Short mmCIF file of C-alpha atoms and ligand atoms in Angstrom, two decimals:
data_model
loop_
_atom_site.label_atom_id
_atom_site.label_comp_id
_atom_site.label_asym_id
_atom_site.label_seq_id
_atom_site.Cartn_x
_atom_site.Cartn_y
_atom_site.Cartn_z
CA MET F 1 -27.28 -57.11 -38.47
CA ASN F 2 -31.73 -57.59 -39.26
CA ALA F 3 -33.22 -55.40 -42.02
CA GLY F 4 -36.09 -53.42 -41.20
CA GLY F 5 -36.55 -51.48 -38.48
CA LEU F 6 -35.42 -48.44 -36.59
CA LEU F 7 -31.32 -48.01 -37.18
CA HIS F 8 -29.72 -45.37 -34.45
CA VAL F 9 -26.72 -44.50 -35.49
CA VAL F 10 -24.26 -42.66 -32.49
CA GLY F 11 -20.84 -42.36 -32.14
CA ALA F 12 -20.32 -39.55 -28.88
CA ARG F 13 -21.00 -39.14 -24.90
CA PRO F 14 -24.27 -37.30 -25.51
CA GLN F 15 -25.66 -39.39 -27.97
CA PHE F 16 -25.52 -42.58 -25.94
CA VAL F 17 -27.75 -40.19 -23.77
CA LYS F 18 -30.29 -39.61 -25.48
CA LEU F 19 -30.35 -42.35 -27.42
CA ALA F 20 -31.51 -44.13 -23.76
CA ALA F 21 -33.76 -41.84 -23.45
CA LEU F 22 -35.80 -42.88 -27.26
CA LEU F 23 -34.87 -46.44 -26.46
CA ARG F 24 -37.12 -46.77 -22.84
CA ALA F 25 -39.89 -44.07 -24.21
CA ALA F 26 -40.40 -46.47 -27.13
CA GLY F 27 -40.42 -50.29 -25.67
CA THR F 28 -40.49 -52.03 -28.49
CA PRO F 29 -36.45 -53.67 -28.71
CA GLU F 30 -37.15 -55.78 -31.81
CA ARG F 31 -37.97 -52.36 -33.89
CA HIS F 32 -34.84 -51.31 -32.87
CA ARG F 33 -30.81 -51.73 -33.94
CA ILE F 34 -28.32 -49.51 -33.10
CA LEU F 35 -25.19 -48.69 -34.76
CA HIS F 36 -22.06 -47.32 -32.77
CA THR F 37 -19.43 -45.34 -34.58
CA GLY F 38 -16.83 -45.52 -32.64
CA GLN F 39 -16.09 -42.00 -32.62
CA HIS F 40 -15.87 -42.15 -28.42
CA TYR F 41 -13.75 -45.02 -27.83
CA ASP F 42 -12.57 -44.53 -24.43
CA ALA F 43 -14.82 -47.18 -22.03
CA GLY F 44 -15.32 -43.64 -19.55
CA LEU F 45 -16.88 -42.10 -23.35
CA SER F 46 -18.67 -45.07 -24.15
CA GLN F 47 -19.49 -48.16 -22.17
CA VAL F 48 -19.92 -46.29 -19.02
CA PHE F 49 -23.14 -44.50 -21.31
CA PHE F 50 -24.45 -48.28 -21.91
CA ASP F 51 -23.99 -49.76 -18.60
CA GLU F 52 -26.16 -47.27 -16.46
CA LEU F 53 -28.43 -46.36 -18.97
CA GLY F 54 -29.17 -49.99 -19.43
CA ILE F 55 -28.67 -49.74 -23.62
CA ALA F 56 -28.65 -52.75 -25.28
CA PRO F 57 -25.30 -53.22 -26.60
CA PRO F 58 -24.71 -51.77 -30.88
CA ASP F 59 -25.83 -54.90 -32.90
CA ALA F 60 -22.49 -53.08 -35.32
CA HIS F 61 -19.74 -51.02 -33.74
CA LEU F 62 -17.78 -49.50 -36.52
CA GLY F 63 -14.91 -48.67 -34.45
CA ILE F 64 -13.57 -45.27 -36.68
CA GLY F 65 -12.36 -43.02 -33.90
CA GLY F 66 -9.70 -40.32 -34.32
CA GLY F 67 -8.26 -38.50 -37.42
CA THR F 68 -9.33 -35.32 -38.90
CA HIS F 69 -12.61 -34.59 -39.52
CA GLY F 70 -12.88 -35.06 -43.18
CA ALA F 71 -10.70 -39.06 -42.51
CA GLN F 72 -13.37 -39.39 -39.78
CA THR F 73 -16.83 -38.67 -41.62
CA GLY F 74 -15.68 -40.00 -44.66
CA GLN F 75 -14.77 -43.19 -43.24
CA MET F 76 -17.94 -43.05 -41.03
CA LEU F 77 -19.97 -42.10 -44.73
CA ALA F 78 -18.56 -45.52 -46.14
CA ALA F 79 -18.66 -47.86 -43.78
CA ILE F 80 -22.44 -46.73 -42.28
CA GLU F 81 -23.63 -46.63 -46.27
CA ALA F 82 -22.12 -50.70 -46.45
CA VAL F 83 -24.42 -51.11 -43.00
CA LEU F 84 -27.48 -49.68 -44.47
CA GLU F 85 -27.20 -51.66 -47.55
CA ALA F 86 -26.61 -55.21 -46.43
CA ALA F 87 -29.63 -54.72 -44.29
CA PRO F 88 -31.62 -51.67 -44.94
CA PRO F 89 -33.81 -50.17 -42.05
CA GLU F 90 -36.92 -48.62 -42.29
CA LYS F 91 -35.25 -45.47 -40.96
CA VAL F 92 -32.17 -43.88 -39.86
CA VAL F 93 -32.34 -41.68 -36.71
CA VAL F 94 -29.50 -39.12 -35.77
CA TYR F 95 -28.80 -37.00 -33.04
CA GLY F 96 -27.76 -34.19 -32.05
CA ASP F 97 -24.74 -32.46 -33.88
CA THR F 98 -21.60 -35.06 -34.27
CA ASN F 99 -19.51 -36.37 -37.33
CA SER F 100 -21.05 -39.42 -36.02
CA THR F 101 -24.54 -37.58 -36.74
CA LEU F 102 -23.10 -35.92 -40.24
CA ALA F 103 -22.26 -39.56 -41.41
CA GLY F 104 -25.16 -41.55 -40.48
CA ALA F 105 -27.52 -39.05 -42.18
CA LEU F 106 -25.83 -38.47 -45.13
CA ALA F 107 -25.30 -41.97 -45.50
CA ALA F 108 -29.15 -42.81 -44.95
CA ALA F 109 -30.07 -39.90 -47.51
CA LYS F 110 -27.96 -41.36 -50.69
CA LEU F 111 -29.70 -44.35 -49.89
CA GLY F 112 -33.54 -42.60 -50.17
CA ILE F 113 -34.04 -43.71 -46.18
CA PRO F 114 -35.60 -40.90 -44.63
CA VAL F 115 -33.58 -40.04 -41.81
CA VAL F 116 -35.26 -38.54 -38.08
CA HIS F 117 -32.61 -36.19 -36.95
CA VAL F 118 -33.85 -35.88 -33.03
CA GLU F 119 -32.42 -32.17 -31.57
CA ALA F 120 -32.78 -30.05 -35.38
CA GLY F 121 -32.90 -27.14 -36.29
CA LEU F 122 -29.83 -25.56 -33.21
CA ARG F 123 -27.56 -23.33 -34.63
CA SER F 124 -25.01 -21.40 -32.67
CA PHE F 125 -24.08 -19.38 -36.29
CA ASP F 126 -20.62 -19.77 -35.93
CA ARG F 127 -19.61 -21.77 -38.61
CA GLY F 128 -15.65 -22.68 -37.80
CA MET F 129 -17.24 -24.85 -35.11
CA PRO F 130 -17.57 -27.83 -36.79
CA GLU F 131 -20.70 -28.94 -34.99
CA GLU F 132 -22.29 -26.14 -36.40
CA ILE F 133 -21.82 -27.65 -40.19
CA ASN F 134 -22.80 -31.13 -39.29
CA ARG F 135 -26.08 -29.85 -37.75
CA VAL F 136 -26.57 -27.57 -40.90
CA VAL F 137 -26.16 -30.35 -43.31
CA THR F 138 -28.05 -33.03 -41.68
CA ASP F 139 -30.95 -30.02 -41.13
CA HIS F 140 -31.14 -30.35 -44.72
CA VAL F 141 -30.84 -34.06 -45.94
CA SER F 142 -33.96 -35.48 -43.06
CA ASP F 143 -37.39 -36.14 -43.65
CA LEU F 144 -38.13 -35.87 -40.04
CA LEU F 145 -37.29 -32.91 -37.47
CA LEU F 146 -37.45 -33.38 -33.58
CA CYS F 147 -37.36 -29.94 -32.30
CA PRO F 148 -36.12 -28.93 -28.98
CA THR F 149 -37.29 -26.05 -29.09
CA GLU F 150 -39.63 -23.20 -30.02
CA GLN F 151 -37.07 -21.23 -31.39
CA ALA F 152 -35.19 -24.55 -33.31
CA ALA F 153 -38.61 -25.36 -35.03
CA GLU F 154 -38.82 -20.95 -36.08
CA GLN F 155 -35.30 -21.41 -37.25
CA LEU F 156 -36.07 -24.23 -39.62
CA ALA F 157 -38.63 -22.01 -41.11
CA ARG F 158 -36.41 -19.11 -41.76
CA GLU F 159 -34.00 -21.71 -43.91
CA GLY F 160 -37.67 -22.66 -45.83
CA ILE F 161 -37.38 -25.84 -43.76
CA VAL F 162 -41.06 -26.44 -43.26
CA ARG F 163 -42.29 -29.90 -43.73
CA GLY F 164 -41.97 -33.05 -41.57
CA VAL F 165 -40.69 -30.08 -38.46
CA HIS F 166 -41.97 -31.23 -35.34
CA VAL F 167 -41.19 -29.35 -31.45
CA VAL F 168 -40.96 -32.29 -29.42
CA GLY F 169 -39.43 -30.96 -26.49
CA ASP F 170 -35.76 -32.03 -25.03
CA VAL F 171 -35.03 -35.68 -24.51
CA MET F 172 -32.07 -34.78 -22.07
CA LEU F 173 -34.56 -33.32 -19.28
CA ASP F 174 -36.12 -36.35 -20.06
CA ILE F 175 -33.48 -38.48 -19.04
CA ALA F 176 -32.28 -36.05 -16.27
CA LEU F 177 -35.63 -35.87 -14.08
CA ARG F 178 -35.34 -40.32 -14.78
CA GLU F 179 -32.35 -40.31 -12.91
CA ALA F 180 -32.79 -37.85 -10.50
CA PRO F 181 -33.96 -40.42 -7.49
CA ARG F 182 -30.46 -43.14 -8.77
CA VAL F 183 -28.16 -39.97 -9.06
CA ARG F 184 -29.30 -39.27 -5.31
CA THR F 185 -28.61 -42.75 -4.19
CA THR F 186 -24.58 -42.75 -5.24
CA PRO F 187 -21.77 -42.56 -3.74
CA LEU F 188 -21.09 -38.99 -4.38
CA GLY F 189 -25.22 -37.83 -4.32
CA ARG F 190 -25.00 -39.51 -0.76
CA PHE F 191 -22.17 -37.83 0.17
CA LEU F 192 -23.50 -34.38 -0.51
CA GLN F 193 -26.53 -35.53 1.19
CA GLY F 194 -24.71 -35.75 4.50
CA GLU F 195 -23.25 -39.56 4.63
CA THR F 196 -19.24 -39.46 4.52
CA ALA F 197 -18.49 -42.31 4.48
CA ALA F 198 -20.03 -42.95 0.74
CA LEU F 199 -17.45 -40.29 0.21
CA PRO F 200 -15.95 -41.39 -3.45
CA ALA F 201 -12.21 -42.85 -3.61
CA ALA F 202 -11.21 -39.92 -6.24
CA PHE F 203 -12.83 -37.59 -4.04
CA SER F 204 -10.83 -38.41 -0.91
CA ALA F 205 -8.22 -36.13 -1.38
CA ALA F 206 -10.38 -32.86 -1.79
CA PRO F 207 -14.27 -34.40 -0.32
CA PRO F 208 -16.43 -31.46 -2.32
CA VAL F 209 -18.41 -29.00 0.43
CA PRO F 210 -22.69 -29.02 -0.97
CA ASP F 211 -22.42 -25.72 -2.79
CA GLY F 212 -19.24 -24.50 -2.37
CA TYR F 213 -17.81 -25.69 -5.18
CA ALA F 214 -18.06 -25.50 -9.77
CA VAL F 215 -18.22 -27.51 -11.94
CA ALA F 216 -16.23 -27.61 -15.26
CA THR F 217 -15.73 -28.97 -18.55
CA ILE F 218 -14.45 -28.58 -21.82
CA HIS F 219 -13.59 -30.04 -25.08
CA ARG F 220 -14.53 -27.77 -27.26
CA ALA F 221 -11.80 -27.45 -30.59
CA ALA F 222 -11.94 -23.31 -30.63
CA ASN F 223 -10.55 -24.36 -26.19
CA THR F 224 -8.20 -26.90 -26.65
CA ASP F 225 -6.31 -26.77 -30.01
CA ALA F 226 -5.09 -23.52 -29.14
CA PRO F 227 -2.19 -23.69 -26.15
CA GLU F 228 -2.53 -20.35 -25.32
CA VAL F 229 -6.21 -19.91 -25.19
CA LEU F 230 -6.22 -23.30 -22.96
CA ARG F 231 -4.08 -21.85 -20.22
CA ARG F 232 -6.11 -19.09 -20.63
CA LEU F 233 -9.21 -20.75 -19.47
CA VAL F 234 -7.30 -22.98 -17.09
CA THR F 235 -5.62 -20.49 -15.02
CA ALA F 236 -9.19 -18.19 -14.95
CA LEU F 237 -10.54 -21.83 -13.37
CA GLY F 238 -7.44 -20.89 -10.29
CA ALA F 239 -8.65 -17.13 -10.23
CA LEU F 240 -12.49 -17.78 -9.03
CA GLY F 241 -11.58 -18.17 -5.27
CA THR F 242 -13.63 -21.86 -4.85
CA ARG F 243 -12.51 -25.48 -6.08
CA VAL F 244 -13.42 -26.40 -8.98
CA TYR F 245 -13.81 -29.81 -10.07
CA TRP F 246 -12.92 -30.90 -13.63
CA PRO F 247 -14.13 -34.53 -15.01
CA VAL F 248 -10.91 -33.73 -17.65
CA HIS F 249 -12.18 -34.95 -21.58
CA PRO F 250 -9.00 -37.05 -23.35
CA ARG F 251 -8.70 -34.93 -25.83
CA THR F 252 -7.66 -31.60 -23.29
CA ARG F 253 -5.79 -33.58 -21.43
CA ARG F 254 -3.58 -34.44 -24.27
CA ALA F 255 -4.03 -31.08 -24.74
CA MET F 256 -3.11 -30.32 -21.08
CA ALA F 257 -0.44 -32.61 -21.01
CA ARG F 258 1.39 -31.46 -25.09
CA ALA F 259 1.47 -27.71 -23.55
CA SER F 260 2.95 -28.73 -20.30
CA ILE F 261 -0.10 -26.77 -18.84
CA ALA F 262 -1.20 -27.89 -14.63
CA PRO F 263 -3.83 -27.53 -12.91
CA PRO F 264 -3.89 -24.13 -10.18
CA ALA F 265 -3.98 -25.63 -6.60
CA SER F 266 -7.82 -24.76 -6.07
CA VAL F 267 -8.46 -26.83 -9.50
CA VAL F 268 -9.53 -31.02 -9.04
CA LEU F 269 -8.99 -32.51 -12.28
CA LEU F 270 -10.73 -36.17 -12.29
CA GLU F 271 -11.09 -38.82 -15.05
CA PRO F 272 -14.46 -38.15 -16.85
CA LEU F 273 -16.75 -39.92 -15.39
CA GLY F 274 -20.12 -41.67 -16.10
CA TYR F 275 -23.58 -40.06 -16.50
CA LEU F 276 -24.74 -41.33 -13.06
CA ASP F 277 -21.84 -39.58 -11.01
CA PHE F 278 -21.59 -36.97 -13.33
CA ALA F 279 -25.26 -35.60 -12.58
CA ALA F 280 -24.38 -36.22 -8.94
CA LEU F 281 -21.48 -33.86 -9.11
CA LEU F 282 -23.39 -30.77 -10.93
CA SER F 283 -26.37 -31.17 -8.40
CA GLY F 284 -23.98 -30.08 -5.83
CA ALA F 285 -22.06 -27.67 -7.43
CA ARG F 286 -22.88 -23.75 -6.61
CA ALA F 287 -21.78 -23.30 -11.00
CA VAL F 288 -20.87 -24.60 -13.87
CA LEU F 289 -17.55 -23.72 -16.04
CA THR F 290 -18.32 -25.42 -19.58
CA ASP F 291 -18.04 -25.20 -23.28
CA SER F 292 -20.47 -28.56 -23.65
CA GLY F 293 -23.88 -27.94 -25.11
CA GLY F 294 -25.35 -30.88 -23.01
CA VAL F 295 -23.80 -29.85 -19.92
CA GLN F 296 -25.10 -25.95 -20.64
CA LYS F 297 -28.73 -27.76 -20.50
CA GLU F 298 -27.88 -29.94 -17.63
CA ALA F 299 -27.17 -26.63 -15.83
CA TYR F 300 -29.68 -25.16 -16.15
CA PHE F 301 -32.17 -28.22 -15.88
CA ALA F 302 -30.58 -28.53 -12.32
CA GLY F 303 -31.28 -25.03 -11.77
CA LYS F 304 -27.38 -24.11 -11.31
CA GLN F 305 -25.77 -21.02 -12.93
CA CYS F 306 -23.56 -21.76 -15.98
CA PHE F 307 -21.10 -19.71 -17.34
CA THR F 308 -20.24 -20.99 -20.71
CA LEU F 309 -16.53 -20.50 -22.18
CA ARG F 310 -18.14 -19.64 -25.78
CA ASP F 311 -19.12 -16.90 -28.08
CA THR F 312 -22.29 -18.27 -29.34
CA THR F 313 -24.57 -20.99 -27.93
CA GLU F 314 -26.98 -23.35 -29.94
CA TRP F 315 -28.98 -23.15 -26.77
CA ARG F 316 -30.13 -19.83 -26.34
CA GLU F 317 -33.34 -20.48 -24.14
CA THR F 318 -31.26 -20.85 -21.18
CA LEU F 319 -29.52 -17.43 -21.32
CA GLY F 320 -33.75 -16.20 -20.50
CA GLY F 321 -32.76 -15.14 -16.54
CA GLY F 322 -29.49 -15.00 -16.90
CA TRP F 323 -28.61 -19.00 -16.16
CA ASN F 324 -26.35 -19.00 -18.35
CA THR F 325 -24.22 -16.23 -19.61
CA LEU F 326 -21.23 -16.51 -22.57
CA VAL F 327 -18.00 -14.99 -21.20
CA GLY F 328 -16.14 -16.35 -23.72
CA ALA F 329 -11.91 -17.60 -23.11
CA ASP F 330 -11.71 -14.20 -21.40
CA PRO F 331 -10.45 -15.19 -17.93
CA ALA F 332 -10.81 -11.67 -16.99
CA ALA F 333 -15.37 -11.86 -18.26
CA LEU F 334 -15.59 -15.29 -16.34
CA VAL F 335 -14.24 -14.01 -13.04
CA ALA F 336 -16.34 -11.17 -13.25
CA ALA F 337 -19.46 -12.52 -14.07
CA PHE F 338 -18.46 -15.82 -11.64
CA ALA F 339 -18.73 -13.86 -8.71
CA ARG F 340 -21.88 -11.60 -9.39
CA PRO F 341 -25.28 -13.36 -7.77
CA ALA F 342 -27.20 -16.30 -8.95
CA PRO F 343 -30.28 -15.76 -10.61
CA SER F 344 -33.34 -15.52 -8.65
CA SER F 345 -35.97 -15.95 -11.67
CA PRO F 346 -36.84 -19.68 -11.39
CA VAL F 347 -35.68 -21.67 -14.65
CA ALA F 348 -38.62 -22.69 -17.27
CA LEU F 349 -38.33 -27.01 -17.88
CA ASP F 350 -41.41 -25.95 -20.43
CA LEU F 351 -39.15 -24.52 -23.40
CA PHE F 352 -37.43 -27.54 -22.98
CA GLY F 353 -40.88 -30.32 -23.14
CA GLY F 354 -41.03 -30.88 -19.47
CA GLY F 355 -39.26 -34.32 -19.93
CA HIS F 356 -42.14 -35.72 -22.23
CA ALA F 357 -39.94 -35.79 -25.34
CA ALA F 358 -38.93 -39.06 -26.10
CA ALA F 359 -42.25 -40.01 -26.21
CA ARG F 360 -43.45 -37.54 -28.65
CA CYS F 361 -40.02 -38.07 -30.32
CA VAL F 362 -41.55 -42.27 -30.79
CA ALA F 363 -45.27 -41.24 -31.75
CA LEU F 364 -44.08 -39.26 -35.08
CA ILE F 365 -41.67 -41.77 -35.53
CA GLU F 366 -43.83 -44.91 -35.46
CA ALA F 367 -46.92 -42.77 -36.93
CA PRO F 368 -48.47 -43.66 -39.82
CA GLY F 369 -47.02 -42.32 -42.83
CA ALA F 370 -44.35 -40.36 -41.12
CA PRO F 371 -42.05 -39.63 -43.74
C1 LIG C 1 -16.93 -35.04 -29.86
C2 LIG C 1 -17.70 -34.36 -30.79
C3 LIG C 1 -18.77 -32.64 -30.58
C4 LIG C 1 -19.28 -33.06 -29.16
C5 LIG C 1 -17.80 -34.53 -28.48
C6 LIG C 1 -18.76 -34.48 -27.03
C7 LIG C 1 -17.11 -33.49 -33.28
C8 LIG C 1 -16.52 -32.78 -34.59
N1 LIG C 1 -17.17 -33.20 -32.32
O1 LIG C 1 -15.55 -33.83 -29.80
O2 LIG C 1 -19.58 -32.46 -31.59
O3 LIG C 1 -19.38 -32.29 -28.14
O4 LIG C 1 -17.87 -35.50 -29.03
O5 LIG C 1 -17.87 -35.52 -26.42
O6 LIG C 1 -18.05 -34.43 -33.70
N2 LIG C 1 -10.66 -39.07 -27.94
C9 LIG C 1 -9.95 -40.38 -26.51
N3 LIG C 1 -10.70 -41.23 -26.28
C10 LIG C 1 -12.44 -41.07 -26.82
C11 LIG C 1 -12.36 -40.49 -27.58
C12 LIG C 1 -11.66 -39.42 -28.60
O7 LIG C 1 -8.99 -40.73 -26.74
O8 LIG C 1 -12.79 -42.28 -26.60
C13 LIG C 1 -9.46 -38.03 -28.16
C14 LIG C 1 -8.87 -38.70 -29.17
O9 LIG C 1 -8.11 -38.23 -29.19
C15 LIG C 1 -9.16 -37.58 -30.08
C16 LIG C 1 -9.74 -36.62 -29.77
O10 LIG C 1 -9.99 -36.70 -28.64
O11 LIG C 1 -8.98 -37.49 -31.55
C17 LIG C 1 -11.74 -35.90 -30.33
O12 LIG C 1 -12.23 -37.10 -30.02
P1 LIG C 1 -13.57 -36.74 -31.31
O13 LIG C 1 -14.54 -37.26 -31.14
O14 LIG C 1 -13.28 -36.10 -32.44
O15 LIG C 1 -14.34 -35.04 -30.55
P2 LIG C 1 -14.83 -34.60 -29.75
O16 LIG C 1 -13.44 -33.35 -28.94
O17 LIG C 1 -14.58 -35.63 -28.33
N1 LIG C 2 -21.06 -35.91 -19.15
C1 LIG C 2 -20.67 -36.99 -18.47
N2 LIG C 2 -19.42 -37.32 -17.24
C2 LIG C 2 -18.71 -36.20 -17.70
C3 LIG C 2 -19.72 -34.99 -18.85
C4 LIG C 2 -20.33 -34.61 -19.02
O1 LIG C 2 -21.72 -38.09 -18.78
O2 LIG C 2 -17.56 -35.72 -17.29
C5 LIG C 2 -21.79 -36.04 -19.44
C6 LIG C 2 -23.25 -34.51 -19.31
O3 LIG C 2 -23.82 -34.86 -18.38
C7 LIG C 2 -23.61 -34.82 -20.93
C8 LIG C 2 -22.91 -35.53 -21.83
O4 LIG C 2 -22.16 -35.84 -21.36
O5 LIG C 2 -24.62 -36.11 -20.89
C9 LIG C 2 -22.36 -34.13 -22.37
O6 LIG C 2 -21.47 -34.62 -23.23
P1 LIG C 2 -20.29 -33.53 -24.14
O7 LIG C 2 -20.16 -32.45 -22.92
O8 LIG C 2 -19.18 -34.71 -24.17
O9 LIG C 2 -20.88 -33.08 -25.54
P2 LIG C 2 -21.95 -31.31 -25.98
O10 LIG C 2 -23.15 -32.04 -25.34
O11 LIG C 2 -21.01 -30.89 -25.85
O12 LIG C 2 -21.94 -32.33 -27.21
#
């Protein structure tokens, strides 16, 4: 790998989406290198995003996936450090809140290489979430903190971080808006618009009826590690009175198999979907049930009612107007909330930068004299 330029450290599904937004806005491929930690390694969680979103192959791939948090983060830290020493970049760019984010930020900060954090300032205020630890530590070692919302910047100020902080908007909104026309041309997108012959094979046993189904995703430790919690959630999905399509994260698939949890008849399990297919599925849904950070936002952007299977959210803006409701892992709360009518107020995309976040990120990162 060449020295200089910007090194983007990524490893998990949502980070590939965010990286794609930045690379598109940058338009200077020679300035950018990609380091993939290997945290997500299945093709359906990794390669499909590179292919669909036109991301160049990684310049370095560490192959570090699985293991405990300490082992995973520690191995990444050592391996990223070696890459940075062999070919020092001008800056390291990290995204979001995964173990790959933390390892990239720490490795760079300890070598005195400026750290850029895209999606800085988010807090769920739940230190039981591994992601919350990753967010806090990453923000406190970052030099340029690119916040998706005003609330995020205000939170950083409360923690004493004011230098290098900028509100840029949310880069996932950029991608959601740009990809909407392509999403409509996917087989599922075409089927949902009435082209019956376009129905993808994965849906042939249970074709979706526009506005007649919900979409679920579940992958958080709090919902997957304890079998009784996962069992309760799955039972609740079956009690909503509507069909639920659920692309299952491999972690959750394994947890279900271990605990012998079978889906109720109205719940259709799918393999993890690529970005475009997932967006198409979301576009036809009546509502979304999720513990994902990114999916809460994408539901809001698409004007879909979201029921978040957590007690906290780092995306509090999505709660406005009743578009997102925190229901935890309580089946009764979920079923009761799901029966309520959809909100009537419009969603506020301007709270998330209106689709211009990545260009602002690039301008700030590349500005003369920027950290
Ligand atoms: C990770 C992030 C989480 C993010 C999510 C995005 C951390 C602490 N967690 O959670 O913040 O929301 O990615 O999806 O960084 N596995 C596979 N194949 C894969 C990847 C994972 O089978 O390609 C299985 C392995 O058993 C692995 C487990 O899933 O041990 C968990 O993977 P890991 O990347 O540690 O956490 P996620 O739950 O994916
Ligand atoms: N996603 C996807 N296919 C799926 C489920 C999710 O492409 O089957 C996308 C989703 O559209 C969003 C991102 O993955 O862009 C969110 O990732 P995830 O929920 O795994 O992580 P989080 O956002 O919670 O960190």
